[in-house]
PDB file of C-alpha atoms in Angstrom:
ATOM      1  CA  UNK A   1     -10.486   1.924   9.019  1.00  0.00           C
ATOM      2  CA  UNK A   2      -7.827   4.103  10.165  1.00  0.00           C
ATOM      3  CA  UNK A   3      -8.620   7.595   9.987  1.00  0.00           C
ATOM      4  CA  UNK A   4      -6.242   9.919   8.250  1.00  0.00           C
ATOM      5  CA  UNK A   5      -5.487  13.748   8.857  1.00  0.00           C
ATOM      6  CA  UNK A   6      -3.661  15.936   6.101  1.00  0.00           C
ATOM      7  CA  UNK A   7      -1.933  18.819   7.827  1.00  0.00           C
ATOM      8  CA  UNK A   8      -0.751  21.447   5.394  1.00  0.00           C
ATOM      9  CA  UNK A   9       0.333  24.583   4.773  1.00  0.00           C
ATOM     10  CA  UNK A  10      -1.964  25.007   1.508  1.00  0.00           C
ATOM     11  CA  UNK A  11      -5.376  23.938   1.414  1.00  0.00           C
ATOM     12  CA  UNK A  12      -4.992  23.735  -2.402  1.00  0.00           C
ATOM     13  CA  UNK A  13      -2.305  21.478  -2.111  1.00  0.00           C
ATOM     14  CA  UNK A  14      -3.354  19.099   0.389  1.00  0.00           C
ATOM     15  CA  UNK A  15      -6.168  18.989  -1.728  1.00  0.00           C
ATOM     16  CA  UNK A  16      -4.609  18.100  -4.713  1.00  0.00           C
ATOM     17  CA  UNK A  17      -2.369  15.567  -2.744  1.00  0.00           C
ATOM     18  CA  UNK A  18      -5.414  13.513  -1.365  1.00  0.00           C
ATOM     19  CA  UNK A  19      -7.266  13.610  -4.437  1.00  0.00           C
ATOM     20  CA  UNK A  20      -3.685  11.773  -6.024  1.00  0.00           C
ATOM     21  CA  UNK A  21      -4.006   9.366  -3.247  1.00  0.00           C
ATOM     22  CA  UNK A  22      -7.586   8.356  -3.271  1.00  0.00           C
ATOM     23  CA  UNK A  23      -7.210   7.344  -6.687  1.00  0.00           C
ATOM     24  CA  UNK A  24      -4.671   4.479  -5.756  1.00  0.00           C
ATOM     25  CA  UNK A  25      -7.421   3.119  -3.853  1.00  0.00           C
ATOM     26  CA  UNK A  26     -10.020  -0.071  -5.110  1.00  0.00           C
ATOM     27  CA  UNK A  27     -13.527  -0.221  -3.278  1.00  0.00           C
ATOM     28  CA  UNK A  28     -14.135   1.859   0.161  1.00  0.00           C
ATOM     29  CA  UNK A  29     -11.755   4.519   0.824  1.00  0.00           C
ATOM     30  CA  UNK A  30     -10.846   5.689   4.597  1.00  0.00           C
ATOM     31  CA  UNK A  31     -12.074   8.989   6.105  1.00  0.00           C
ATOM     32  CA  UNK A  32      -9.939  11.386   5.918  1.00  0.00           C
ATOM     33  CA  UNK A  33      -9.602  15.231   7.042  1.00  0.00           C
ATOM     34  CA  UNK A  34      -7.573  17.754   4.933  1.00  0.00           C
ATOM     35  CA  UNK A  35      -6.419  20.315   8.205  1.00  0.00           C
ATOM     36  CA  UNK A  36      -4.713  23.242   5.916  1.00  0.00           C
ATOM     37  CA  UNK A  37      -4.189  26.940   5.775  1.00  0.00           C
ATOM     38  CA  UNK A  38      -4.561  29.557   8.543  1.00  0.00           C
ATOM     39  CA  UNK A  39      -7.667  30.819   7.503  1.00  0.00           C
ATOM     40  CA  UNK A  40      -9.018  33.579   4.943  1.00  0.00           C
ATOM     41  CA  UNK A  41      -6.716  31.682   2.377  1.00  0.00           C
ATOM     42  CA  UNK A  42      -3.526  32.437   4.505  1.00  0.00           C
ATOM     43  CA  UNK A  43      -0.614  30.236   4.104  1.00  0.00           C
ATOM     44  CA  UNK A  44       0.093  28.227   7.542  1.00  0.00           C
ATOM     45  CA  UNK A  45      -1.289  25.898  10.027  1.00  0.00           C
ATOM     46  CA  UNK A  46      -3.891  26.107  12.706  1.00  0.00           C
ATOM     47  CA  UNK A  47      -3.541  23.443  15.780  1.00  0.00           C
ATOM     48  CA  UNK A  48      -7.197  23.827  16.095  1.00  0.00           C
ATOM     49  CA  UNK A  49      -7.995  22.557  13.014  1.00  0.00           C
ATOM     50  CA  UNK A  50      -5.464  20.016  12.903  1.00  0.00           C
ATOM     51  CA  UNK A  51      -7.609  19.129  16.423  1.00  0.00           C
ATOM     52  CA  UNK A  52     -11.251  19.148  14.894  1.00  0.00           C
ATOM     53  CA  UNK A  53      -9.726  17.094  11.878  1.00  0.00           C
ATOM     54  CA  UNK A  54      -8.461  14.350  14.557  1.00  0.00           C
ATOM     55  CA  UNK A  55     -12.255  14.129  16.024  1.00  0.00           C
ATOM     56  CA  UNK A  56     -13.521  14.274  12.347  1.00  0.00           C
ATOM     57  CA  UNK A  57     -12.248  10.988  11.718  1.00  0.00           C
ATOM     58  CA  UNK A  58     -11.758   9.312  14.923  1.00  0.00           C
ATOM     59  CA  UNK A  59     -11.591   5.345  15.119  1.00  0.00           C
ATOM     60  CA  UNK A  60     -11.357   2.820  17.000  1.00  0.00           C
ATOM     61  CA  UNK A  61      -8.098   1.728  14.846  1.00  0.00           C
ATOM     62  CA  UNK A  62      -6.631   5.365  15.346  1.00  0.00           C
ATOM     63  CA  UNK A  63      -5.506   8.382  13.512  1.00  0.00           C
ATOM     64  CA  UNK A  64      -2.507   9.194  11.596  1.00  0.00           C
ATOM     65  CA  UNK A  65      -1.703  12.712  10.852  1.00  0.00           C
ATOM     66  CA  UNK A  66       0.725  13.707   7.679  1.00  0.00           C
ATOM     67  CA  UNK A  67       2.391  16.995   8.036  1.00  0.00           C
ATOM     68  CA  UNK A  68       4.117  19.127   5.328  1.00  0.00           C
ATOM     69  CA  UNK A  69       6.435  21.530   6.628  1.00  0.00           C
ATOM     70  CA  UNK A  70       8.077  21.861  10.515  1.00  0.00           C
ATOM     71  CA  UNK A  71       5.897  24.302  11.676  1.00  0.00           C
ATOM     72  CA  UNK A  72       2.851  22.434  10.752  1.00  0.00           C
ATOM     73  CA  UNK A  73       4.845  19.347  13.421  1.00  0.00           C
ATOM     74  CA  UNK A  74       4.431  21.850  15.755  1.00  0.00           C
ATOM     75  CA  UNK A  75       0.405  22.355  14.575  1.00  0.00           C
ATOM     76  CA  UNK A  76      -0.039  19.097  15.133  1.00  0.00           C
ATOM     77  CA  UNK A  77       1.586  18.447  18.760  1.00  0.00           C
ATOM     78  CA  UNK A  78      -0.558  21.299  19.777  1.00  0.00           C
ATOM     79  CA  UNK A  79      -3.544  19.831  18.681  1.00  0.00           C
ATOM     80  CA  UNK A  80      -2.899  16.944  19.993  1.00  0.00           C
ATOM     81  CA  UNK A  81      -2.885  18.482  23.685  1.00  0.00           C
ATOM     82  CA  UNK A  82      -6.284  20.039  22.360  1.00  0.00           C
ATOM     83  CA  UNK A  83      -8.348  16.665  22.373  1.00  0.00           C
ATOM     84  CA  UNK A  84     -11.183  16.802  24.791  1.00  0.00           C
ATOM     85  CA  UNK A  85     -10.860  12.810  24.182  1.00  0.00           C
ATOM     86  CA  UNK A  86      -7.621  11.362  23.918  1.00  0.00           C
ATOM     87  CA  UNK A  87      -8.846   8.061  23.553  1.00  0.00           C
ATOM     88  CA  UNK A  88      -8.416   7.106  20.192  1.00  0.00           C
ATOM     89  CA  UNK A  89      -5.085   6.147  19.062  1.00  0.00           C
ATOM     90  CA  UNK A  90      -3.334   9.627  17.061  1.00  0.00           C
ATOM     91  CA  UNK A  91       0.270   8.930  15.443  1.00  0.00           C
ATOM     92  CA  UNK A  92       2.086  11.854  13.974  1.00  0.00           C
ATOM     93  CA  UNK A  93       3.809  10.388  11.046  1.00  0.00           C
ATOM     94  CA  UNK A  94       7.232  11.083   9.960  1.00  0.00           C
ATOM     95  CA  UNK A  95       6.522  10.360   6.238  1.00  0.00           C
ATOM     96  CA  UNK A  96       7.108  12.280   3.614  1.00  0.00           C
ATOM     97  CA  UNK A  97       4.107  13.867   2.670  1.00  0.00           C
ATOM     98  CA  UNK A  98       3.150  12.552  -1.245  1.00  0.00           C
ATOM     99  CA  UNK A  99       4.403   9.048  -1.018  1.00  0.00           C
ATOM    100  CA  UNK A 100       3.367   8.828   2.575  1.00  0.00           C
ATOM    101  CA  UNK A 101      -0.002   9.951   2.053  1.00  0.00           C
ATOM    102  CA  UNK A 102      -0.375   7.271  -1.085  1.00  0.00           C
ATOM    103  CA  UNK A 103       0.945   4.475   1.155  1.00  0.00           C
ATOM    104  CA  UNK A 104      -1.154   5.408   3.979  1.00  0.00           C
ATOM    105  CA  UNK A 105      -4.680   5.565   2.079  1.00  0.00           C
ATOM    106  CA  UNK A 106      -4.059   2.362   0.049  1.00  0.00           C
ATOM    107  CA  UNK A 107      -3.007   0.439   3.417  1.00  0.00           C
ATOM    108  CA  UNK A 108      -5.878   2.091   5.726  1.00  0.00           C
ATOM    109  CA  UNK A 109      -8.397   1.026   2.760  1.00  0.00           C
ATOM    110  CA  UNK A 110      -7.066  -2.869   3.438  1.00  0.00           C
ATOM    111  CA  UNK A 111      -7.975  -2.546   6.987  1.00  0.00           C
ATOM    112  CA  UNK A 112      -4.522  -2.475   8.362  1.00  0.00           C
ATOM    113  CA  UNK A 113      -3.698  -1.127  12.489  1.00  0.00           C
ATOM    114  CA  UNK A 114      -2.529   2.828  12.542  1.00  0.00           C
ATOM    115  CA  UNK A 115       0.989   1.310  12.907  1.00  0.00           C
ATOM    116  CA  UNK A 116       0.969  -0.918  10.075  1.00  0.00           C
ATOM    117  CA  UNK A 117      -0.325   2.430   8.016  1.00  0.00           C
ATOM    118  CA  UNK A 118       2.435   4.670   9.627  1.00  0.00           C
ATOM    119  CA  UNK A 119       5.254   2.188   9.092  1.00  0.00           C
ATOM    120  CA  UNK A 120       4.276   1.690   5.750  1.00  0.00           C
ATOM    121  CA  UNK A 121       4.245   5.616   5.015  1.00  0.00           C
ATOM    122  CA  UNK A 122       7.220   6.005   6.937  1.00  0.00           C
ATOM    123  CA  UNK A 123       8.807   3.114   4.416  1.00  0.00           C
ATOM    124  CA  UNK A 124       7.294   5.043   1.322  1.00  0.00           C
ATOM    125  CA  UNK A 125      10.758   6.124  -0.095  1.00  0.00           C
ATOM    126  CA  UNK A 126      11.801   3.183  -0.601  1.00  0.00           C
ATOM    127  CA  UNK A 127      11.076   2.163  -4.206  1.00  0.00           C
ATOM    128  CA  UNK A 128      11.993   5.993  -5.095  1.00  0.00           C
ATOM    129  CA  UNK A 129      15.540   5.253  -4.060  1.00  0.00           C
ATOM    130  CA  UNK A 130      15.779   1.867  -5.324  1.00  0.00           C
ATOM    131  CA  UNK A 131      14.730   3.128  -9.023  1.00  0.00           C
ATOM    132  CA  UNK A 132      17.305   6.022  -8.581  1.00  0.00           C
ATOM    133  CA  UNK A 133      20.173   3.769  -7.227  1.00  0.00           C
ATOM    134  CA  UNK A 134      20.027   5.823  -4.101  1.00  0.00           C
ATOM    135  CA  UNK A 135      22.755   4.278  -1.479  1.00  0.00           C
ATOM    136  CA  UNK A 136      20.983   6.224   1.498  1.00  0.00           C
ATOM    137  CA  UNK A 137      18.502   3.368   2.693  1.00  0.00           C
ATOM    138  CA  UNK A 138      15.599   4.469   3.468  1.00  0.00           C
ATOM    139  CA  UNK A 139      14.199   3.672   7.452  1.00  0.00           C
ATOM    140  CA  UNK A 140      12.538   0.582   7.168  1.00  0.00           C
ATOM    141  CA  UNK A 141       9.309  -0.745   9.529  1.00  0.00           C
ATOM    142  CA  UNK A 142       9.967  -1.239  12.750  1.00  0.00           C
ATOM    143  CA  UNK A 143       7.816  -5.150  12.489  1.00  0.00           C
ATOM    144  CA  UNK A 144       7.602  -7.346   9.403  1.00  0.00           C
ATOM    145  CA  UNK A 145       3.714  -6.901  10.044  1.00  0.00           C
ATOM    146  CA  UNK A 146       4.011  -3.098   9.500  1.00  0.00           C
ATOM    147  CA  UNK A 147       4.262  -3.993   5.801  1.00  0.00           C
ATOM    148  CA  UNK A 148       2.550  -7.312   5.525  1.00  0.00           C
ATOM    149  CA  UNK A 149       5.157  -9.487   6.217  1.00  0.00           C
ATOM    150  CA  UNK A 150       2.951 -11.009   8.678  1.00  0.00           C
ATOM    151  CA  UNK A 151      -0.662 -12.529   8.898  1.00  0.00           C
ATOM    152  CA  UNK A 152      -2.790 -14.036  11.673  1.00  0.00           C
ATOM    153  CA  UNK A 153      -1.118 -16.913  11.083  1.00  0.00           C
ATOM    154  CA  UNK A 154       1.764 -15.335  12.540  1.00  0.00           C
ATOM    155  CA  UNK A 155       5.129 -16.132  10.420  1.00  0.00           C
ATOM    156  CA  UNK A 156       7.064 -14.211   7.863  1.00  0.00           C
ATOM    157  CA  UNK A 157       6.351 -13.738   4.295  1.00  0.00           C
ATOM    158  CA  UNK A 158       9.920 -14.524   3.336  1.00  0.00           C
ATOM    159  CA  UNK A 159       9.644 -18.435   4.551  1.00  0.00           C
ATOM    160  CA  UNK A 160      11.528 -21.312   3.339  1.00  0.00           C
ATOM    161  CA  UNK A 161       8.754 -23.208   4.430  1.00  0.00           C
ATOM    162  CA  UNK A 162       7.481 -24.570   0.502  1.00  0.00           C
ATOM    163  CA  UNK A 163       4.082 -22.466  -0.610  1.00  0.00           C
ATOM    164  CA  UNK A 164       0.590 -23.889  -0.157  1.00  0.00           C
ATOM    165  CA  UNK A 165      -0.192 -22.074  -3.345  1.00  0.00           C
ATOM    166  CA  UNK A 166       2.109 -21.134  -6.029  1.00  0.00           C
ATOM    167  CA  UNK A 167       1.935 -19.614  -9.906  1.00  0.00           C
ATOM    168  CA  UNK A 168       3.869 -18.223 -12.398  1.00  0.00           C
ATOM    169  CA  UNK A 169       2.022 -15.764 -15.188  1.00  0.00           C
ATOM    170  CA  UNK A 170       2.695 -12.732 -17.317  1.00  0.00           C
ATOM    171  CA  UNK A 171       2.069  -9.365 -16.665  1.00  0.00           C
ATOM    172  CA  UNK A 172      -0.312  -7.995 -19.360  1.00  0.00           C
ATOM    173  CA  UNK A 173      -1.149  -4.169 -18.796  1.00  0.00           C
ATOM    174  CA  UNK A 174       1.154  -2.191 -20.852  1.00  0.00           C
ATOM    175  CA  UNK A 175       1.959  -0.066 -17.381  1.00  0.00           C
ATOM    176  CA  UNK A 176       2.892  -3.119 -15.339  1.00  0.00           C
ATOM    177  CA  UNK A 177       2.685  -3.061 -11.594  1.00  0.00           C
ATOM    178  CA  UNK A 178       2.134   0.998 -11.411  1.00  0.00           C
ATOM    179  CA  UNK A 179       0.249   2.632  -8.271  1.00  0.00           C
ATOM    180  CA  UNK A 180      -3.175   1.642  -9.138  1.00  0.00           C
ATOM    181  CA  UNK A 181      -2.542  -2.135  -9.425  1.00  0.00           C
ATOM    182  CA  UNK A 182      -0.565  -2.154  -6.552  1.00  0.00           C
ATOM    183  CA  UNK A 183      -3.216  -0.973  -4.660  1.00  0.00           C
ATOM    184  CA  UNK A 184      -5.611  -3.633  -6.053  1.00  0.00           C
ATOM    185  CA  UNK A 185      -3.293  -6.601  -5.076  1.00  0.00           C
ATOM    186  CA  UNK A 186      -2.847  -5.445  -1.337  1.00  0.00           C
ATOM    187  CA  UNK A 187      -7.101  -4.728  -1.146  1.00  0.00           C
ATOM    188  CA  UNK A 188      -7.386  -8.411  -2.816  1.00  0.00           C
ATOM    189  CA  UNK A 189      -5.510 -10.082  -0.370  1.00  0.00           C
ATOM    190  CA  UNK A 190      -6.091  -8.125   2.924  1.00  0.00           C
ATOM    191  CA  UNK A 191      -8.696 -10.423   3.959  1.00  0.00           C
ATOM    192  CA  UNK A 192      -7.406 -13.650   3.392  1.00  0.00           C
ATOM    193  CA  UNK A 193      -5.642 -16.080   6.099  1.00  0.00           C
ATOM    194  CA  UNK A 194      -2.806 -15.966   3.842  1.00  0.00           C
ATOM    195  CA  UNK A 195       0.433 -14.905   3.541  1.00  0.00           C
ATOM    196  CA  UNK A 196       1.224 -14.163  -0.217  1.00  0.00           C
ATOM    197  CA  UNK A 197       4.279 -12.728  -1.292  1.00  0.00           C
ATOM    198  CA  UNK A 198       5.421 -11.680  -5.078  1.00  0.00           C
ATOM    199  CA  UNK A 199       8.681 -12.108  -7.094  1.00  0.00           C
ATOM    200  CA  UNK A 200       9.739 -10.124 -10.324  1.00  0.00           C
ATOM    201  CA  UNK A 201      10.857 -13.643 -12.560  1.00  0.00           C
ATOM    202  CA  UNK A 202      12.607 -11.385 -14.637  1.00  0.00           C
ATOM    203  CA  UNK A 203      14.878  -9.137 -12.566  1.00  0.00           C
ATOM    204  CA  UNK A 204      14.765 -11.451  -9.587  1.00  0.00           C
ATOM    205  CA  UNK A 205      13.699  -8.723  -7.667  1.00  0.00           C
ATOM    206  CA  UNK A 206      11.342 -10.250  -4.759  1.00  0.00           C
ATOM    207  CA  UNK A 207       9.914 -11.968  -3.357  1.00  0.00           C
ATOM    208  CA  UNK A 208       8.020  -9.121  -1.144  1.00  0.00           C
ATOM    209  CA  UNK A 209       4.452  -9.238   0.952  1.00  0.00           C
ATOM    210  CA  UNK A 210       1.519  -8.389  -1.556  1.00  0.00           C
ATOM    211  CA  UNK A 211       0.455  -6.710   1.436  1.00  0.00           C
ATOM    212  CA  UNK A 212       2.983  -4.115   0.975  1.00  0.00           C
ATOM    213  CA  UNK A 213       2.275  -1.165  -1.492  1.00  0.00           C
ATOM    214  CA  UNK A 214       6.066  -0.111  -1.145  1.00  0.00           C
ATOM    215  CA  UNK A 215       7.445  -3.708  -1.522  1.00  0.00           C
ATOM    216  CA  UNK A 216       5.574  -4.375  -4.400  1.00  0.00           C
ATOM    217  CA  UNK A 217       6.181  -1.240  -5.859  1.00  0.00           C
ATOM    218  CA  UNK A 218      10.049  -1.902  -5.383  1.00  0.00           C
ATOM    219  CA  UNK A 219       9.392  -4.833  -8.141  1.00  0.00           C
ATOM    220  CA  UNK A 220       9.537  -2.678 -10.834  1.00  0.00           C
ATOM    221  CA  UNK A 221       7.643  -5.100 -12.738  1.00  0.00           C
ATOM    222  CA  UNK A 222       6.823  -3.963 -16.254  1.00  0.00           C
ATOM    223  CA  UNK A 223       4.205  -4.918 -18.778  1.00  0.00           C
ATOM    224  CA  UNK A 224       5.355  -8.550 -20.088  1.00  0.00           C
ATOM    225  CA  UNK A 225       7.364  -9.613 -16.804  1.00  0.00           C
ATOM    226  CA  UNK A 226       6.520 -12.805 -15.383  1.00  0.00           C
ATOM    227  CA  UNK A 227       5.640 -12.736 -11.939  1.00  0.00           C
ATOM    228  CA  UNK A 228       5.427 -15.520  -9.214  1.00  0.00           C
ATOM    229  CA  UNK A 229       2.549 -15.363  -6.832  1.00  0.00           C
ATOM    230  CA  UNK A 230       3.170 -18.146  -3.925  1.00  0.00           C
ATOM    231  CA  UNK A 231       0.958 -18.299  -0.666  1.00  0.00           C
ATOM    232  CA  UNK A 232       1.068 -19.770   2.689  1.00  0.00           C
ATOM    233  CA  UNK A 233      -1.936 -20.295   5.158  1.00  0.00           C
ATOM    234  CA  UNK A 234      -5.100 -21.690   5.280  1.00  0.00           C
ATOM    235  CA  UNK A 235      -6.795 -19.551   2.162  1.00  0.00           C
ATOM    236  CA  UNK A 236      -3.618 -19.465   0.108  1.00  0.00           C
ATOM    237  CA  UNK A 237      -5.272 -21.188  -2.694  1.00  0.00           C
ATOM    238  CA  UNK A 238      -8.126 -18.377  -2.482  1.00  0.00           C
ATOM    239  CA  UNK A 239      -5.414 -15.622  -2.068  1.00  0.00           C
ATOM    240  CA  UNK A 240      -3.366 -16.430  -4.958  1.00  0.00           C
ATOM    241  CA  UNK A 241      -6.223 -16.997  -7.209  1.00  0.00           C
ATOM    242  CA  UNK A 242      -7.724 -13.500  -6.363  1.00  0.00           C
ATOM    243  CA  UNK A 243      -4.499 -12.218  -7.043  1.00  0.00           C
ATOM    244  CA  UNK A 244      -4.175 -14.395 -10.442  1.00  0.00           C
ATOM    245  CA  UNK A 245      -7.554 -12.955 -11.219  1.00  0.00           C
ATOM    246  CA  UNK A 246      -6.480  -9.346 -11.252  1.00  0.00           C
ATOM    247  CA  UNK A 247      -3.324 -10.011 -13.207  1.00  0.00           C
ATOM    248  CA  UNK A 248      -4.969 -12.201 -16.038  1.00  0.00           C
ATOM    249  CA  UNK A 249      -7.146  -9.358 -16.306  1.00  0.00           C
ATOM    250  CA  UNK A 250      -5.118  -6.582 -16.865  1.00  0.00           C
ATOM    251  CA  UNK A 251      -5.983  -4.967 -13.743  1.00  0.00           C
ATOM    252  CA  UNK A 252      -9.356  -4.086 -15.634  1.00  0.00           C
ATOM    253  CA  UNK A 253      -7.147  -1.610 -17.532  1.00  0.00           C
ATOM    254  CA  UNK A 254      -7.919  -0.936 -20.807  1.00  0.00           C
ATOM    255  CA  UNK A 255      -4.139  -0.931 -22.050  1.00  0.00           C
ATOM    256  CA  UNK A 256      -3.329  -4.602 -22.416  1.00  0.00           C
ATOM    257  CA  UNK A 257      -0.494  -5.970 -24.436  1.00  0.00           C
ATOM    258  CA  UNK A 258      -1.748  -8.013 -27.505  1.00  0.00           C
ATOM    259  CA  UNK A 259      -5.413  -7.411 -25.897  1.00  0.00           C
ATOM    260  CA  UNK A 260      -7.213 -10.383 -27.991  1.00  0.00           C
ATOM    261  CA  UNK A 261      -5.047 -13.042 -26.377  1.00  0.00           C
ATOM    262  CA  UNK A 262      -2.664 -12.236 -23.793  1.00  0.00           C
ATOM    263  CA  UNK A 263      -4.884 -12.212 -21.166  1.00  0.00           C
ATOM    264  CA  UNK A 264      -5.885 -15.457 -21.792  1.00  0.00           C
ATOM    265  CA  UNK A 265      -1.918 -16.762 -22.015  1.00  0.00           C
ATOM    266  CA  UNK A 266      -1.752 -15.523 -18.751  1.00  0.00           C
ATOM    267  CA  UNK A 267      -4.177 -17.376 -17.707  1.00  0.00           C
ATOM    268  CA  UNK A 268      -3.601 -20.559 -19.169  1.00  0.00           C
ATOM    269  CA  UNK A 269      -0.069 -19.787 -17.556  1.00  0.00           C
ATOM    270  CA  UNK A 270      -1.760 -19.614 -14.166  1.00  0.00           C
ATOM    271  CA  UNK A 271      -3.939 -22.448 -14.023  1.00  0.00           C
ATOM    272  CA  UNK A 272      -1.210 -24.703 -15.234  1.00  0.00           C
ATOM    273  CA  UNK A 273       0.885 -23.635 -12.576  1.00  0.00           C
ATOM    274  CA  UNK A 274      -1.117 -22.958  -9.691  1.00  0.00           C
ATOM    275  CA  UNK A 275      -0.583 -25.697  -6.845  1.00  0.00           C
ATOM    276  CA  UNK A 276      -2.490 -26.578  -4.297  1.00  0.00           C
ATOM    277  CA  UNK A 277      -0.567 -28.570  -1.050  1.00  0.00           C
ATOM    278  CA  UNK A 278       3.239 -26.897  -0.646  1.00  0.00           C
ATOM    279  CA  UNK A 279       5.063 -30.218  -0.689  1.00  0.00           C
ATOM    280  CA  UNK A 280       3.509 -31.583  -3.831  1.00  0.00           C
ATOM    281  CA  UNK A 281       5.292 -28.205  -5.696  1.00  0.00           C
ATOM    282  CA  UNK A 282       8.938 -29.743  -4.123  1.00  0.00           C
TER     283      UNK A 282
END
């Protein structure tokens, strides 16, 4: 996995802020290195610690440091003159440093490259704004693979190209598609041949990469929206039905709507729409 450096001014608070983010995160979670404070409790940031948090958690998919405050940009270009061994890859994010440390962890947990991670983080803002109606768009990935647009099969998520795969079901955890669920849909489908993308049925919002935290995150999709789940590729059928899983389930979240049976509507839901073969579904 990507390796993942928190540069702060506060150790509490980049404590506090990892601790947020590792909890968006289902099964292995990457290394990380919290690189904050001055020393003797002193508000700041020390290059040289930035430097051994870099080796700390070294990779052969690289190292993304998050930063808090300008000086601690500074910190980290220092440190990164400081590396006896530059060889592993080290990106200094421009993220902000909350949503951009939650997007990073939940994305270097699905295996994704140090670029996929930082565009993702650097995209992070993006559902903020959209829930606040903010006109200032926020920068968007640089690929259509930073976010999960793209697989190994190499096409975009957004194809006209009719799905492999394809279902329709309900939403049934009362907190809808919230950070932890999120997390579990792009972990579910990050090692699949598959390019599965999401749609909010009821707001139209969608259809986005489930391999994007930030996309799906931007589907606002509360508890009771249906939800299309369509995939492309050679394990679409597997990637959808992982995904179907989770949802049917409730996310294994104790806070389901009309526990005793909506579960199972949703899942009677999915299995009567899920397709197998993209032209049969046209």
């Amino acid at each position: 996995m990507v390796g993942i450096v928190v540069a702060s001014h506060s150790p509490r608070l980049a404590e506090a802020a990892v601790e947020l983010a590792l909890e968006m995160v289902v099964g292995d979670k990457p290394p990380i290195a919290i690189a904050a404070g001055a020393g003797d409790d002193v508000i700041g940031t020390d290059a040289a610690r930035i430097a051994e948090g870099i080796a700390q958690v070294a990779s052969e998919r690289g190292v993304l440091v998050l930063m808090d405050l300008g000086s601690a940009i500074l910190s980290a270009e220092l440190a990164v003159e400081l590396l006896d061994d530059p060889s592993p890859t080290v990106r200094l994010s421009s993220a902000p440093f909350f949503e951009g440390l939650q997007a990073a962890v939940v994305l270097a947990a699905a295996g994704a490259s140090v670029e996929e991670v930082d565009s993702a983080a650097t995209a992070s803002l993006g559902a903020k704004k959209s829930q606040l109606g903010d006109p200032h768009p926020s920068p968007q990935p640089d690929s259509a693979s930073a976010t999960g647009d793209e697989t190994s099969t190499g096409a975009a998520a957004h194809s006209d190209a009719p799905p492999d795969a394809a279902a329709d079901v309900m939403l049934v955890n009362r907190d809808g598609l919230h950070a932890r669920p999120v997390a579990a849909v792009v972990a579910a489908v990050a090692d699949f041949d598959a390019r599965v993308t999401m749609t909010n049925l009821r707001s139209g919002a969608g259809p986005v990469s489930a391999r994007s935290p930030i996309g799906l995150a931007m589907l606002a999709a509360s508890a009771s929206d249906p939800v299309r789940v369509e995939g492309r590729g050679p394990d679409a059928r597997a990637a959808v039905d992982a995904v179907l899983s989770l949802i049917t389930s409730g996310f294994g979240e104790t806070r389901v709507i009309g526990a005793t049976t909506a579960p199972d509507v949703g899942a009677r839901t999915a299995r009567s729409n899920i397709t197998a073969g993209a032209r049969s579904q046209q």
